[in-house]
Every structure is written in C-alpha cells, then in structure tokens.
C-alpha cells in the first residue's frame, strides 16, 4: 500500500502490514535510537528542528497505533475507507457527474476525520505514552512545539490530496469579442470627447 498522502505507519516503521507486534517494537526502538543519534550529531536549525520533531512524532504515533491490535485495525479500516471514497469520487467525476457532489462531501468528511485523528490527535497522544516518552525522550516542551508543526503538516497533506482531485470543472469562458470590442471602442470614444 502506498502513502498517497494518507500516512502509512507501516512504512514509517519500515514494516509489512502482516508484521507481528514484536516487529513493531523492535523496529520502533531501532529507528528511534538511530534518529536520536543523528540529531545529536547534527547542527540544529529551526527547519531541522521541525523536521526532527515531525520524524520523532511520526515514529511515536506509528508505534502507539500499530502495537495495539484494536487501534491498528481501526486505523487500517479508516485508511482503506478514505482511499476507497477518493476512488469513488474520481470514478463519479468521470462517469456520473450528477453524483459528484455527494461523493465529494463523503470523501471530504472522511479525509478531515482521518487527518485529524491519525496525523494530529493520536500523534500527540503517543507523545504522552510512557514507553514512547522513554524511548524518544519526548517532553512537554516537544508537545507544545509539535502542535504547531503537526497542524501545518496536516494542512499541507490536506491540500496536497485535494490538488490531485477533480474539485473544479474548468469550462472555457464564453466571450462575445464583438461586444467586448464595441464596449472598449465606446469607452475610448467617450474619454477622448470628455
């Protein structure tokens, strides 16, 4: 399954979707340790700090969601649902334009829920989890700063997804050039006599 703008937490942890909970824990610890070592060797600028914060937050969320079987199943179902709704909207735009608006509304509601739940709420919740705090050295200061970073990240993903969708039908403008020419000529004549 590709990311397609809908974050794939299996990819974040470099795992297949049929992985076991032990694989989730091992991969999370290995990747977190590697990232923390990279941070310690890197000169931190504002943009690098935001990027590292986002990476740590995504690793924490991936671990938090995928280690819990119920949460993992709900995440996979919600992700599959929003992807299916996008496909339905794309098909409606091509085949049944009269039903596009209903498809668009259902997709947009599911997309907003998915991004809000899995790319902000649960990410912040993961940062309060004892095991995530210990492994990633996440603190209250990280959470305050991460709220802003995650909000921007979620909004960017929302717009990236919508840019590829058939949101607007572009129709060629109907211009009566003879009428437009006569209007301009009339305006120029009126100005020269005034």
PDB file of C-alpha atoms in Angstrom:
ATOM      1  CA  UNK A   1       0.000   0.000   0.000  1.00  0.00           C
ATOM      2  CA  UNK A   2       1.476   3.383  -0.949  1.00  0.00           C
ATOM      3  CA  UNK A   3       1.253   6.519   1.142  1.00  0.00           C
ATOM      4  CA  UNK A   4      -0.769   8.657  -1.349  1.00  0.00           C
ATOM      5  CA  UNK A   5      -0.926  11.431   1.245  1.00  0.00           C
ATOM      6  CA  UNK A   6      -2.639   9.174   3.793  1.00  0.00           C
ATOM      7  CA  UNK A   7       0.161   8.404   6.156  1.00  0.00           C
ATOM      8  CA  UNK A   8       1.123   4.751   6.167  1.00  0.00           C
ATOM      9  CA  UNK A   9       2.515   3.944   9.607  1.00  0.00           C
ATOM     10  CA  UNK A  10       3.764   0.567   8.427  1.00  0.00           C
ATOM     11  CA  UNK A  11       6.056   2.442   6.027  1.00  0.00           C
ATOM     12  CA  UNK A  12       7.138   4.777   8.824  1.00  0.00           C
ATOM     13  CA  UNK A  13       8.381   1.735  10.756  1.00  0.00           C
ATOM     14  CA  UNK A  14       9.647   0.050   7.551  1.00  0.00           C
ATOM     15  CA  UNK A  15       7.376  -2.959   8.093  1.00  0.00           C
ATOM     16  CA  UNK A  16       4.893  -5.037   6.107  1.00  0.00           C
ATOM     17  CA  UNK A  17       1.231  -4.908   7.082  1.00  0.00           C
ATOM     18  CA  UNK A  18       1.281  -8.509   8.317  1.00  0.00           C
ATOM     19  CA  UNK A  19       4.078  -7.798  10.806  1.00  0.00           C
ATOM     20  CA  UNK A  20       3.864  -9.002  14.401  1.00  0.00           C
ATOM     21  CA  UNK A  21       3.738  -6.781  17.488  1.00  0.00           C
ATOM     22  CA  UNK A  22       7.326  -7.765  18.326  1.00  0.00           C
ATOM     23  CA  UNK A  23       8.440  -6.465  14.915  1.00  0.00           C
ATOM     24  CA  UNK A  24       6.675  -3.158  15.654  1.00  0.00           C
ATOM     25  CA  UNK A  25       8.519  -2.742  18.963  1.00  0.00           C
ATOM     26  CA  UNK A  26      11.920  -3.734  17.573  1.00  0.00           C
ATOM     27  CA  UNK A  27      11.669  -1.512  14.522  1.00  0.00           C
ATOM     28  CA  UNK A  28      10.437   1.449  16.581  1.00  0.00           C
ATOM     29  CA  UNK A  29      13.318   1.175  19.046  1.00  0.00           C
ATOM     30  CA  UNK A  30      15.915   0.752  16.287  1.00  0.00           C
ATOM     31  CA  UNK A  31      14.646   3.711  14.230  1.00  0.00           C
ATOM     32  CA  UNK A  32      14.180   5.980  17.251  1.00  0.00           C
ATOM     33  CA  UNK A  33      17.688   5.250  18.507  1.00  0.00           C
ATOM     34  CA  UNK A  34      19.125   5.918  15.054  1.00  0.00           C
ATOM     35  CA  UNK A  35      17.224   9.220  14.763  1.00  0.00           C
ATOM     36  CA  UNK A  36      18.301  10.398  18.215  1.00  0.00           C
ATOM     37  CA  UNK A  37      21.936   9.648  17.322  1.00  0.00           C
ATOM     38  CA  UNK A  38      21.540  11.615  14.082  1.00  0.00           C
ATOM     39  CA  UNK A  39      20.048  14.566  15.975  1.00  0.00           C
ATOM     40  CA  UNK A  40      22.965  14.564  18.422  1.00  0.00           C
ATOM     41  CA  UNK A  41      25.451  14.813  15.517  1.00  0.00           C
ATOM     42  CA  UNK A  42      23.568  17.496  13.556  1.00  0.00           C
ATOM     43  CA  UNK A  43      23.677  21.246  13.927  1.00  0.00           C
ATOM     44  CA  UNK A  44      20.090  22.192  14.708  1.00  0.00           C
ATOM     45  CA  UNK A  45      18.453  24.960  12.724  1.00  0.00           C
ATOM     46  CA  UNK A  46      14.773  25.892  13.004  1.00  0.00           C
ATOM     47  CA  UNK A  47      13.851  23.872   9.907  1.00  0.00           C
ATOM     48  CA  UNK A  48      15.907  20.833  11.004  1.00  0.00           C
ATOM     49  CA  UNK A  49      14.357  21.027  14.477  1.00  0.00           C
ATOM     50  CA  UNK A  50      10.865  20.950  12.962  1.00  0.00           C
ATOM     51  CA  UNK A  51      11.795  18.063  10.648  1.00  0.00           C
ATOM     52  CA  UNK A  52      13.289  16.012  13.520  1.00  0.00           C
ATOM     53  CA  UNK A  53      10.300  16.761  15.705  1.00  0.00           C
ATOM     54  CA  UNK A  54       7.956  15.557  12.971  1.00  0.00           C
ATOM     55  CA  UNK A  55      10.005  12.400  12.409  1.00  0.00           C
ATOM     56  CA  UNK A  56      10.027  11.539  16.098  1.00  0.00           C
ATOM     57  CA  UNK A  57       6.321  12.299  16.395  1.00  0.00           C
ATOM     58  CA  UNK A  58       5.540  10.008  13.440  1.00  0.00           C
ATOM     59  CA  UNK A  59       7.675   7.191  14.877  1.00  0.00           C
ATOM     60  CA  UNK A  60       5.918   7.535  18.233  1.00  0.00           C
ATOM     61  CA  UNK A  61       2.488   7.509  16.546  1.00  0.00           C
ATOM     62  CA  UNK A  62       3.375   4.505  14.385  1.00  0.00           C
ATOM     63  CA  UNK A  63       4.457   2.538  17.435  1.00  0.00           C
ATOM     64  CA  UNK A  64       1.496   3.684  19.533  1.00  0.00           C
ATOM     65  CA  UNK A  65      -1.079   2.789  16.858  1.00  0.00           C
ATOM     66  CA  UNK A  66       0.407  -0.419  15.475  1.00  0.00           C
ATOM     67  CA  UNK A  67       1.268  -2.111  18.773  1.00  0.00           C
ATOM     68  CA  UNK A  68      -2.406  -2.062  19.851  1.00  0.00           C
ATOM     69  CA  UNK A  69      -4.429  -4.560  17.797  1.00  0.00           C
ATOM     70  CA  UNK A  70      -7.753  -2.702  18.098  1.00  0.00           C
ATOM     71  CA  UNK A  71      -6.236   0.679  17.267  1.00  0.00           C
ATOM     72  CA  UNK A  72      -4.250  -0.877  14.423  1.00  0.00           C
ATOM     73  CA  UNK A  73      -7.377  -2.457  12.876  1.00  0.00           C
ATOM     74  CA  UNK A  74      -9.345   0.789  13.200  1.00  0.00           C
ATOM     75  CA  UNK A  75      -6.504   2.750  11.590  1.00  0.00           C
ATOM     76  CA  UNK A  76      -6.254   0.302   8.680  1.00  0.00           C
ATOM     77  CA  UNK A  77     -10.045   0.347   8.172  1.00  0.00           C
ATOM     78  CA  UNK A  78     -10.244   4.163   8.269  1.00  0.00           C
ATOM     79  CA  UNK A  79      -7.321   4.471   5.875  1.00  0.00           C
ATOM     80  CA  UNK A  80      -8.821   1.950   3.438  1.00  0.00           C
ATOM     81  CA  UNK A  81     -12.185   3.749   3.686  1.00  0.00           C
ATOM     82  CA  UNK A  82     -10.826   7.193   2.838  1.00  0.00           C
ATOM     83  CA  UNK A  83      -8.847   5.766  -0.109  1.00  0.00           C
ATOM     84  CA  UNK A  84     -11.986   3.965  -1.379  1.00  0.00           C
ATOM     85  CA  UNK A  85     -14.002   7.191  -1.063  1.00  0.00           C
ATOM     86  CA  UNK A  86     -11.379   9.057  -3.105  1.00  0.00           C
ATOM     87  CA  UNK A  87     -11.593   6.373  -5.800  1.00  0.00           C
ATOM     88  CA  UNK A  88     -15.404   6.604  -5.786  1.00  0.00           C
ATOM     89  CA  UNK A  89     -15.227  10.370  -6.216  1.00  0.00           C
ATOM     90  CA  UNK A  90     -12.707  10.054  -9.068  1.00  0.00           C
ATOM     91  CA  UNK A  91     -14.947   7.494 -10.804  1.00  0.00           C
ATOM     92  CA  UNK A  92     -18.053   9.628 -10.313  1.00  0.00           C
ATOM     93  CA  UNK A  93     -16.274  12.644 -11.821  1.00  0.00           C
ATOM     94  CA  UNK A  94     -15.527  10.573 -14.957  1.00  0.00           C
ATOM     95  CA  UNK A  95     -18.756   8.587 -15.258  1.00  0.00           C
ATOM     96  CA  UNK A  96     -21.667  10.102 -13.323  1.00  0.00           C
ATOM     97  CA  UNK A  97     -21.096  13.861 -12.905  1.00  0.00           C
ATOM     98  CA  UNK A  98     -24.566  14.310 -11.361  1.00  0.00           C
ATOM     99  CA  UNK A  99     -23.441  12.356  -8.258  1.00  0.00           C
ATOM    100  CA  UNK A 100     -20.060  14.079  -7.812  1.00  0.00           C
ATOM    101  CA  UNK A 101     -21.150  16.450  -5.064  1.00  0.00           C
ATOM    102  CA  UNK A 102     -22.345  13.646  -2.763  1.00  0.00           C
ATOM    103  CA  UNK A 103     -19.137  11.692  -3.309  1.00  0.00           C
ATOM    104  CA  UNK A 104     -17.045  14.812  -2.673  1.00  0.00           C
ATOM    105  CA  UNK A 105     -18.830  15.550   0.618  1.00  0.00           C
ATOM    106  CA  UNK A 106     -18.456  11.980   1.939  1.00  0.00           C
ATOM    107  CA  UNK A 107     -14.790  11.903   0.944  1.00  0.00           C
ATOM    108  CA  UNK A 108     -14.021  15.298   2.471  1.00  0.00           C
ATOM    109  CA  UNK A 109     -15.653  14.377   5.803  1.00  0.00           C
ATOM    110  CA  UNK A 110     -13.695  11.091   5.925  1.00  0.00           C
ATOM    111  CA  UNK A 111     -10.457  12.837   4.935  1.00  0.00           C
ATOM    112  CA  UNK A 112     -10.804  15.508   7.630  1.00  0.00           C
ATOM    113  CA  UNK A 113     -11.513  12.828  10.227  1.00  0.00           C
ATOM    114  CA  UNK A 114      -8.573  10.679   9.105  1.00  0.00           C
ATOM    115  CA  UNK A 115      -6.050  13.524   9.085  1.00  0.00           C
ATOM    116  CA  UNK A 116      -7.264  14.939  12.378  1.00  0.00           C
ATOM    117  CA  UNK A 117      -7.323  11.580  14.159  1.00  0.00           C
ATOM    118  CA  UNK A 118      -4.205   9.898  12.781  1.00  0.00           C
ATOM    119  CA  UNK A 119      -1.952  12.827  11.967  1.00  0.00           C
ATOM    120  CA  UNK A 120      -2.592  15.033  14.974  1.00  0.00           C
ATOM    121  CA  UNK A 121      -4.687  13.667  17.877  1.00  0.00           C
ATOM    122  CA  UNK A 122      -3.070  10.243  18.158  1.00  0.00           C
ATOM    123  CA  UNK A 123       0.354  11.665  17.408  1.00  0.00           C
ATOM    124  CA  UNK A 124       0.081  13.987  20.407  1.00  0.00           C
ATOM    125  CA  UNK A 125      -1.446  11.182  22.495  1.00  0.00           C
ATOM    126  CA  UNK A 126       1.511   8.941  21.612  1.00  0.00           C
ATOM    127  CA  UNK A 127       3.851  11.626  22.945  1.00  0.00           C
ATOM    128  CA  UNK A 128       2.261  11.160  26.384  1.00  0.00           C
ATOM    129  CA  UNK A 129       2.667   7.373  26.356  1.00  0.00           C
ATOM    130  CA  UNK A 130       5.217   6.222  28.939  1.00  0.00           C
ATOM    131  CA  UNK A 131       7.057   3.869  26.590  1.00  0.00           C
ATOM    132  CA  UNK A 132       7.253   6.499  23.822  1.00  0.00           C
ATOM    133  CA  UNK A 133       8.453   9.150  26.272  1.00  0.00           C
ATOM    134  CA  UNK A 134      11.275   6.888  27.481  1.00  0.00           C
ATOM    135  CA  UNK A 135      12.403   5.750  24.047  1.00  0.00           C
ATOM    136  CA  UNK A 136      12.172   9.085  22.236  1.00  0.00           C
ATOM    137  CA  UNK A 137      12.910  11.419  25.178  1.00  0.00           C
ATOM    138  CA  UNK A 138       9.710  13.264  24.319  1.00  0.00           C
ATOM    139  CA  UNK A 139       8.794  16.059  26.756  1.00  0.00           C
ATOM    140  CA  UNK A 140       6.086  18.657  27.367  1.00  0.00           C
ATOM    141  CA  UNK A 141       8.242  21.182  25.507  1.00  0.00           C
ATOM    142  CA  UNK A 142       8.248  18.898  22.465  1.00  0.00           C
ATOM    143  CA  UNK A 143       4.465  18.602  22.638  1.00  0.00           C
ATOM    144  CA  UNK A 144       3.927  22.358  22.701  1.00  0.00           C
ATOM    145  CA  UNK A 145       6.130  22.845  19.660  1.00  0.00           C
ATOM    146  CA  UNK A 146       4.809  19.726  17.923  1.00  0.00           C
ATOM    147  CA  UNK A 147       1.228  21.015  17.995  1.00  0.00           C
ATOM    148  CA  UNK A 148       2.163  23.803  15.583  1.00  0.00           C
ATOM    149  CA  UNK A 149       4.323  21.524  13.390  1.00  0.00           C
ATOM    150  CA  UNK A 150       1.615  18.845  13.193  1.00  0.00           C
ATOM    151  CA  UNK A 151      -1.112  21.360  12.350  1.00  0.00           C
ATOM    152  CA  UNK A 152       0.959  22.674   9.417  1.00  0.00           C
ATOM    153  CA  UNK A 153       1.814  19.127   8.312  1.00  0.00           C
ATOM    154  CA  UNK A 154      -1.837  18.036   8.426  1.00  0.00           C
ATOM    155  CA  UNK A 155      -2.985  21.097   6.455  1.00  0.00           C
ATOM    156  CA  UNK A 156      -0.241  20.576   3.855  1.00  0.00           C
ATOM    157  CA  UNK A 157      -1.300  16.956   3.399  1.00  0.00           C
ATOM    158  CA  UNK A 158      -4.957  18.028   3.063  1.00  0.00           C
ATOM    159  CA  UNK A 159      -4.108  20.487   0.287  1.00  0.00           C
ATOM    160  CA  UNK A 160      -1.752  18.058  -1.488  1.00  0.00           C
ATOM    161  CA  UNK A 161      -4.504  15.440  -1.633  1.00  0.00           C
ATOM    162  CA  UNK A 162      -7.083  17.928  -2.879  1.00  0.00           C
ATOM    163  CA  UNK A 163      -4.772  19.232  -5.601  1.00  0.00           C
ATOM    164  CA  UNK A 164      -4.994  15.906  -7.451  1.00  0.00           C
ATOM    165  CA  UNK A 165      -8.778  15.626  -7.184  1.00  0.00           C
ATOM    166  CA  UNK A 166     -11.481  16.724  -9.618  1.00  0.00           C
ATOM    167  CA  UNK A 167     -12.609  19.563  -7.402  1.00  0.00           C
ATOM    168  CA  UNK A 168     -13.446  22.052 -10.084  1.00  0.00           C
ATOM    169  CA  UNK A 169     -14.620  21.645 -13.605  1.00  0.00           C
ATOM    170  CA  UNK A 170     -12.851  24.104 -15.827  1.00  0.00           C
ATOM    171  CA  UNK A 171     -15.075  25.433 -18.579  1.00  0.00           C
ATOM    172  CA  UNK A 172     -13.984  27.639 -21.393  1.00  0.00           C
ATOM    173  CA  UNK A 173     -15.200  31.213 -20.866  1.00  0.00           C
ATOM    174  CA  UNK A 174     -17.906  32.377 -23.238  1.00  0.00           C
ATOM    175  CA  UNK A 175     -16.751  35.761 -24.508  1.00  0.00           C
ATOM    176  CA  UNK A 176     -18.534  37.790 -27.144  1.00  0.00           C
ATOM    177  CA  UNK A 177     -15.484  39.504 -28.649  1.00  0.00           C
ATOM    178  CA  UNK A 178     -17.574  41.771 -30.906  1.00  0.00           C
ATOM    179  CA  UNK A 179     -19.489  43.080 -27.899  1.00  0.00           C
ATOM    180  CA  UNK A 180     -16.237  43.477 -25.889  1.00  0.00           C
ATOM    181  CA  UNK A 181     -14.622  45.364 -28.827  1.00  0.00           C
ATOM    182  CA  UNK A 182     -17.623  47.694 -29.116  1.00  0.00           C
ATOM    183  CA  UNK A 183     -17.536  48.391 -25.351  1.00  0.00           C
ATOM    184  CA  UNK A 184     -13.838  49.290 -25.428  1.00  0.00           C
ATOM    185  CA  UNK A 185     -14.322  51.453 -28.526  1.00  0.00           C
ATOM    186  CA  UNK A 186     -17.225  53.230 -26.838  1.00  0.00           C
ATOM    187  CA  UNK A 187     -15.176  53.861 -23.684  1.00  0.00           C
ATOM    188  CA  UNK A 188     -12.228  55.222 -25.653  1.00  0.00           C
ATOM    189  CA  UNK A 189     -14.505  57.485 -27.705  1.00  0.00           C
ATOM    190  CA  UNK A 190     -16.212  58.751 -24.530  1.00  0.00           C
ATOM    191  CA  UNK A 191     -12.827  59.544 -22.872  1.00  0.00           C
ATOM    192  CA  UNK A 192     -11.496  61.418 -25.884  1.00  0.00           C
ATOM    193  CA  UNK A 193     -14.599  63.679 -26.029  1.00  0.00           C
ATOM    194  CA  UNK A 194     -14.636  64.385 -22.263  1.00  0.00           C
TER     195      UNK A 194
END
